[in-house]
mmCIF file of C-alpha atoms in Angstrom:
data_model
loop_
_atom_site.group_PDB
_atom_site.id
_atom_site.type_symbol
_atom_site.label_atom_id
_atom_site.label_comp_id
_atom_site.label_asym_id
_atom_site.label_seq_id
_atom_site.Cartn_x
_atom_site.Cartn_y
_atom_site.Cartn_z
ATOM 1 C CA MET T 1 -9.641 -29.196 0.559
ATOM 2 C CA ILE T 2 -9.203 -27.273 3.821
ATOM 3 C CA GLN T 3 -5.858 -28.979 4.449
ATOM 4 C CA ASN T 4 -4.679 -28.066 0.948
ATOM 5 C CA TYR T 5 -5.523 -24.402 1.518
ATOM 6 C CA LYS T 6 -3.691 -24.493 4.848
ATOM 7 C CA VAL T 7 -0.599 -25.909 3.153
ATOM 8 C CA LEU T 8 -0.822 -23.166 0.534
ATOM 9 C CA GLN T 9 -1.122 -20.503 3.252
ATOM 10 C CA GLU T 10 1.995 -21.917 4.957
ATOM 11 C CA VAL T 11 3.884 -21.642 1.675
ATOM 12 C CA PHE T 12 2.749 -18.017 1.276
ATOM 13 C CA ASN T 13 3.915 -17.269 4.814
ATOM 14 C CA LYS T 14 7.331 -18.883 4.274
ATOM 15 C CA LEU T 15 7.837 -17.027 1.006
ATOM 16 C CA LYS T 16 6.591 -13.808 2.644
ATOM 17 C CA ILE T 17 3.772 -13.421 0.121
ATOM 18 C CA ASP T 18 1.268 -10.988 1.580
ATOM 19 C CA LYS T 19 -1.930 -12.909 0.941
ATOM 20 C CA HIS T 20 -4.361 -14.286 3.511
ATOM 21 C CA ILE T 21 -6.525 -17.111 2.208
ATOM 22 C CA GLU T 22 -10.139 -16.998 3.357
ATOM 23 C CA VAL T 23 -10.409 -20.779 3.652
ATOM 24 C CA ASN T 24 -13.966 -20.879 5.006
ATOM 25 C CA ARG T 25 -15.265 -18.698 2.175
ATOM 26 C CA LEU T 26 -13.433 -20.648 -0.534
ATOM 27 C CA VAL T 27 -14.502 -24.058 0.781
ATOM 28 C CA LYS T 28 -18.157 -23.000 0.606
ATOM 29 C CA GLY T 29 -17.698 -22.802 -3.149
ATOM 30 C CA ARG T 30 -19.077 -19.311 -3.620
ATOM 31 C CA PRO T 31 -18.246 -18.382 -7.237
ATOM 32 C CA LEU T 32 -17.232 -14.771 -6.578
ATOM 33 C CA ASP T 33 -14.870 -15.687 -3.728
ATOM 34 C CA ASN T 34 -13.163 -18.386 -5.773
ATOM 35 C CA LEU T 35 -12.994 -16.138 -8.845
ATOM 36 C CA GLU T 36 -11.408 -13.356 -6.788
ATOM 37 C CA PHE T 37 -8.784 -15.749 -5.426
ATOM 38 C CA LEU T 38 -7.999 -17.146 -8.896
ATOM 39 C CA GLN T 39 -7.687 -13.631 -10.333
ATOM 40 C CA TRP T 40 -5.260 -12.708 -7.569
ATOM 41 C CA LEU T 41 -3.254 -15.878 -8.190
ATOM 42 C CA LYS T 42 -3.137 -15.149 -11.935
ATOM 43 C CA ARG T 43 -1.950 -11.586 -11.323
ATOM 44 C CA TYR T 44 0.751 -12.838 -8.959
ATOM 45 C CA CYS T 45 1.988 -15.433 -11.482
ATOM 46 C CA ASP T 46 2.061 -12.798 -14.229
ATOM 47 C CA SER T 47 4.069 -10.472 -11.986
ATOM 48 C CA VAL T 48 6.646 -13.224 -11.459
ATOM 49 C CA ASN T 49 6.992 -14.551 -15.011
ATOM 50 C CA GLY T 50 6.056 -11.384 -16.870
ATOM 51 C CA GLY T 51 2.813 -12.881 -18.168
ATOM 52 C CA ILE T 52 4.752 -15.290 -20.414
ATOM 53 C CA MET T 53 3.980 -18.983 -20.131
ATOM 54 C CA ASN T 54 6.993 -21.305 -19.981
ATOM 55 C CA GLU T 55 6.583 -23.632 -22.961
ATOM 56 C CA ASN T 56 8.924 -26.190 -21.380
ATOM 57 C CA TYR T 57 6.765 -26.476 -18.255
ATOM 58 C CA ASP T 58 4.999 -29.839 -17.965
ATOM 59 C CA PRO T 59 2.468 -29.632 -15.102
ATOM 60 C CA VAL T 60 1.818 -33.378 -14.993
ATOM 61 C CA GLU T 61 5.502 -34.225 -14.741
ATOM 62 C CA ARG T 62 6.033 -31.450 -12.186
ATOM 63 C CA ARG T 63 3.261 -32.799 -9.980
ATOM 64 C CA LEU T 64 4.701 -36.304 -10.182
ATOM 65 C CA LYS T 65 8.126 -35.009 -9.109
ATOM 66 C CA GLY T 66 6.575 -32.914 -6.364
ATOM 67 C CA GLY T 67 4.718 -35.938 -5.053
ATOM 68 C CA LYS T 68 7.925 -37.984 -4.846
ATOM 69 C CA GLU T 69 9.724 -35.213 -2.967
ATOM 70 C CA ARG T 70 6.926 -34.843 -0.434
ATOM 71 C CA ASN T 71 6.645 -38.601 0.043
ATOM 72 C CA SER T 72 10.371 -38.948 0.766
ATOM 73 C CA LYS T 73 10.008 -36.414 3.602
ATOM 74 C CA GLY T 74 6.704 -37.743 4.921
ATOM 75 C CA SER T 75 5.896 -39.317 8.272
ATOM 76 C CA LEU T 76 5.821 -43.014 9.180
ATOM 77 C CA LYS T 77 2.092 -43.000 8.552
ATOM 78 C CA SER T 78 2.664 -41.678 5.068
ATOM 79 C CA SER T 79 5.314 -44.326 4.450
ATOM 80 C CA LYS T 80 2.891 -47.090 5.388
ATOM 81 C CA SER T 81 0.329 -45.607 3.069
ATOM 82 C CA LEU T 82 2.919 -45.499 0.300
ATOM 83 C CA GLN T 83 3.854 -49.119 0.878
ATOM 84 C CA ALA T 84 0.222 -50.133 0.557
ATOM 85 C CA ASN T 85 -0.048 -48.136 -2.630
ATOM 86 C CA ASN T 86 3.145 -49.706 -3.987
ATOM 87 C CA HIS T 87 1.749 -53.198 -3.390
ATOM 88 C CA HIS T 88 -1.390 -52.184 -5.198
ATOM 89 C CA ASN T 89 0.623 -50.754 -8.091
ATOM 90 C CA LEU T 90 2.722 -53.900 -8.346
ATOM 91 C CA ALA T 91 -0.446 -55.973 -8.490
ATOM 92 C CA SER T 92 -1.707 -53.739 -11.252
ATOM 93 C CA GLY T 93 1.351 -54.592 -13.357
ATOM 94 C CA ASP T 94 2.315 -52.660 -16.449
ATOM 95 C CA ALA T 95 -1.135 -51.100 -16.741
ATOM 96 C CA ALA T 96 -0.190 -48.410 -14.209
ATOM 97 C CA GLY T 97 2.959 -47.542 -16.164
ATOM 98 C CA ILE T 98 0.983 -47.340 -19.393
ATOM 99 C CA ASN T 99 -1.599 -45.072 -17.771
ATOM 100 C CA LYS T 100 1.154 -42.829 -16.391
ATOM 101 C CA ASN T 101 2.782 -42.511 -19.808
ATOM 102 C CA THR T 102 -0.595 -41.801 -21.366
ATOM 103 C CA VAL T 103 -1.314 -39.086 -18.820
ATOM 104 C CA SER T 104 2.144 -37.594 -19.363
ATOM 105 C CA LYS T 105 1.646 -37.501 -23.137
ATOM 106 C CA GLN T 106 -1.814 -36.016 -22.746
ATOM 107 C CA GLY T 107 -0.385 -33.446 -20.368
ATOM 108 C CA LYS T 108 2.306 -32.410 -22.876
ATOM 109 C CA THR T 109 -0.273 -32.227 -25.646
ATOM 110 C CA GLY T 110 -2.496 -30.083 -23.445
ATOM 111 C CA VAL T 111 0.414 -27.781 -22.573
ATOM 112 C CA ALA T 112 1.323 -27.401 -26.253
ATOM 113 C CA ALA T 113 -2.283 -26.564 -27.114
ATOM 114 C CA ALA T 114 -2.476 -24.108 -24.223
ATOM 115 C CA SER T 115 0.792 -22.478 -25.293
ATOM 116 C CA SER T 116 -0.519 -22.076 -28.814
ATOM 117 C CA GLU T 117 -3.725 -20.539 -27.490
ATOM 118 C CA VAL T 118 -1.750 -18.173 -25.247
ATOM 119 C CA ARG T 119 0.348 -17.014 -28.206
ATOM 120 C CA ALA T 120 -2.800 -16.435 -30.273
ATOM 121 C CA LEU T 121 -4.423 -14.471 -27.450
ATOM 122 C CA SER T 122 -1.233 -12.465 -26.897
ATOM 123 C CA LYS T 123 -1.200 -11.513 -30.580
ATOM 124 C CA GLU T 124 -4.868 -10.543 -30.383
ATOM 125 C CA ILE T 125 -4.164 -8.368 -27.337
ATOM 126 C CA THR T 126 -1.279 -6.677 -29.159
ATOM 127 C CA ASP T 127 -3.501 -5.980 -32.180
ATOM 128 C CA LEU T 128 -6.224 -4.554 -29.935
ATOM 129 C CA LYS T 129 -3.697 -2.283 -28.207
ATOM 130 C CA LEU T 130 -2.539 -0.970 -31.583
ATOM 131 C CA SER T 131 -6.147 -0.331 -32.594
ATOM 132 C CA VAL T 132 -6.796 1.529 -29.344
ATOM 133 C CA ASP T 133 -3.687 3.665 -29.885
ATOM 134 C CA LEU T 134 -4.807 4.585 -33.402
ATOM 135 C CA LEU T 135 -8.320 5.433 -32.191
ATOM 136 C CA GLU T 136 -6.942 7.592 -29.398
ATOM 137 C CA LYS T 137 -4.726 9.505 -31.855
ATOM 138 C CA GLU T 138 -7.689 10.022 -34.175
ATOM 139 C CA ARG T 139 -9.834 11.171 -31.242
ATOM 140 C CA ASP T 140 -7.176 13.671 -30.126
ATOM 141 C CA PHE T 141 -6.814 14.969 -33.693
ATOM 142 C CA TYR T 142 -10.521 15.752 -34.090
ATOM 143 C CA PHE T 143 -10.793 17.090 -30.553
ATOM 144 C CA ALA T 144 -8.004 19.564 -31.324
ATOM 145 C CA LYS T 145 -9.912 20.656 -34.452
ATOM 146 C CA LEU T 146 -13.102 21.224 -32.468
ATOM 147 C CA ARG T 147 -11.183 23.125 -29.814
ATOM 148 C CA ASP T 148 -9.747 25.450 -32.468
ATOM 149 C CA ILE T 149 -13.248 26.074 -33.836
ATOM 150 C CA GLU T 150 -14.526 26.800 -30.322
ATOM 151 C CA ILE T 151 -11.743 29.324 -29.664
ATOM 152 C CA LEU T 152 -12.442 31.009 -32.998
ATOM 153 C CA CYS T 153 -16.169 31.285 -32.253
ATOM 154 C CA GLN T 154 -15.409 32.776 -28.815
ATOM 155 C CA SER T 155 -13.288 35.605 -30.193
ATOM 156 C CA THR T 156 -14.830 39.006 -29.527
ATOM 157 C CA LYS T 157 -15.076 39.966 -33.197
ATOM 158 C CA VAL T 158 -17.292 37.058 -34.244
ATOM 159 C CA GLU T 159 -18.808 35.656 -31.040
ATOM 160 C CA ASN T 160 -22.176 37.312 -31.777
ATOM 161 C CA HIS T 161 -22.188 36.442 -35.452
ATOM 162 C CA PRO T 162 -25.121 34.129 -36.327
ATOM 163 C CA MET T 163 -22.829 31.464 -37.764
ATOM 164 C CA ALA T 164 -20.605 31.476 -34.658
ATOM 165 C CA VAL T 165 -23.649 31.260 -32.390
ATOM 166 C CA ALA T 166 -25.050 28.383 -34.444
ATOM 167 C CA ILE T 167 -21.741 26.503 -34.291
ATOM 168 C CA LYS T 168 -21.602 26.944 -30.499
ATOM 169 C CA LYS T 169 -25.129 25.573 -30.224
ATOM 170 C CA ILE T 170 -23.870 22.351 -31.825
ATOM 171 C CA LEU T 171 -20.646 22.248 -29.793
ATOM 172 C CA TYR T 172 -22.388 22.806 -26.470
ATOM 173 C CA ALA T 173 -25.337 20.452 -27.060
ATOM 174 C CA ALA T 174 -25.888 18.333 -23.941
ATOM 175 C CA ASP T 175 -25.942 15.066 -25.907
ATOM 176 C CA ALA T 176 -25.485 13.795 -29.442
ATOM 177 C CA LYS T 177 -28.912 14.573 -30.822
ATOM 178 C CA GLU T 178 -29.950 15.640 -34.298
ATOM 179 C CA SER T 179 -32.099 18.459 -32.912
ATOM 180 C CA ALA T 180 -28.924 20.471 -32.176
ATOM 181 C CA LEU T 181 -28.163 20.707 -35.900
ATOM 182 C CA GLU T 182 -31.776 21.538 -36.719
ATOM 183 C CA GLU T 183 -31.816 24.209 -34.021
ATOM 184 C CA ALA T 184 -28.614 25.753 -35.384
ATOM 185 C CA GLN T 185 -29.972 25.760 -38.953
ATOM 186 C CA GLU T 186 -33.219 27.342 -37.819
ATOM 187 C CA PHE T 187 -31.308 30.028 -35.900
ATOM 188 C CA ILE T 188 -29.274 30.910 -39.014
ATOM 189 C CA SER T 189 -32.413 31.037 -41.161
ATOM 190 C CA GLN T 190 -34.127 33.362 -38.696
ATOM 191 C CA SER T 191 -31.020 35.539 -38.493
ATOM 192 C CA VAL T 192 -30.860 35.771 -42.296
ATOM 193 C CA ASP T 193 -34.568 36.589 -42.512
ATOM 194 C CA ASN T 194 -34.232 39.234 -39.832
ATOM 195 C CA GLY T 195 -31.221 40.687 -41.580
ATOM 196 C CA GLU T 196 -33.061 40.916 -44.878
ATOM 197 C CA THR T 197 -36.039 42.554 -43.136
ATOM 198 C CA GLU T 198 -33.801 45.146 -41.494
ATOM 199 C CA GLU T 199 -32.100 45.913 -44.810
ATOM 200 C CA ALA T 200 -35.490 46.338 -46.505
ATOM 201 C CA ASN T 201 -36.632 48.710 -43.757
ATOM 202 C CA GLU T 202 -33.438 50.736 -44.059
ATOM 203 C CA GLU T 203 -33.932 51.056 -47.834
ATOM 204 C CA GLU T 204 -37.506 52.229 -47.355
ATOM 205 C CA THR T 205 -36.386 54.777 -44.804
ATOM 206 C CA ASP T 206 -33.717 56.080 -47.192
#
């Protein structure tokens, strides 16, 4: 595992990809470290291919080709190991070829299923983005309405009117609680009662 990470780091360095792999942390198998590295790798792949999966990509076949290329450039020790493996494969007969074909078919089936799932998820993401856009437009629409009401209630001619004061009590409530409405209604009722009392007193005086 450590050797694999070192090979990957060498590839990053040759391709001038600015990423240092914390091998010791990843080898320990700490979930957060590995998740962080995988998330970075996913973001990098998306930045290269635009987040679109190549439907013609067969990972099993690609790994088989990659293995052949590395083996052809390997050391004498690797060649001996390959020869031993070849003898073993020959002894195994056609079973190895059948297994390889089976793996290749399974790999293509898995890729097709993954591609279908990616398309479904992409559609779901697009639908969610549209929903968010609609909600944001609706939010802005109602916010503009409330802002107009606030400006109207702050105008000098009506700012002290009981209805304007009651509306501002609702607008400026610290949180969405029903008591703000009740408080505004009570304020209007008291203002009306006080107004009626003042009118009655004025009539008596007249």
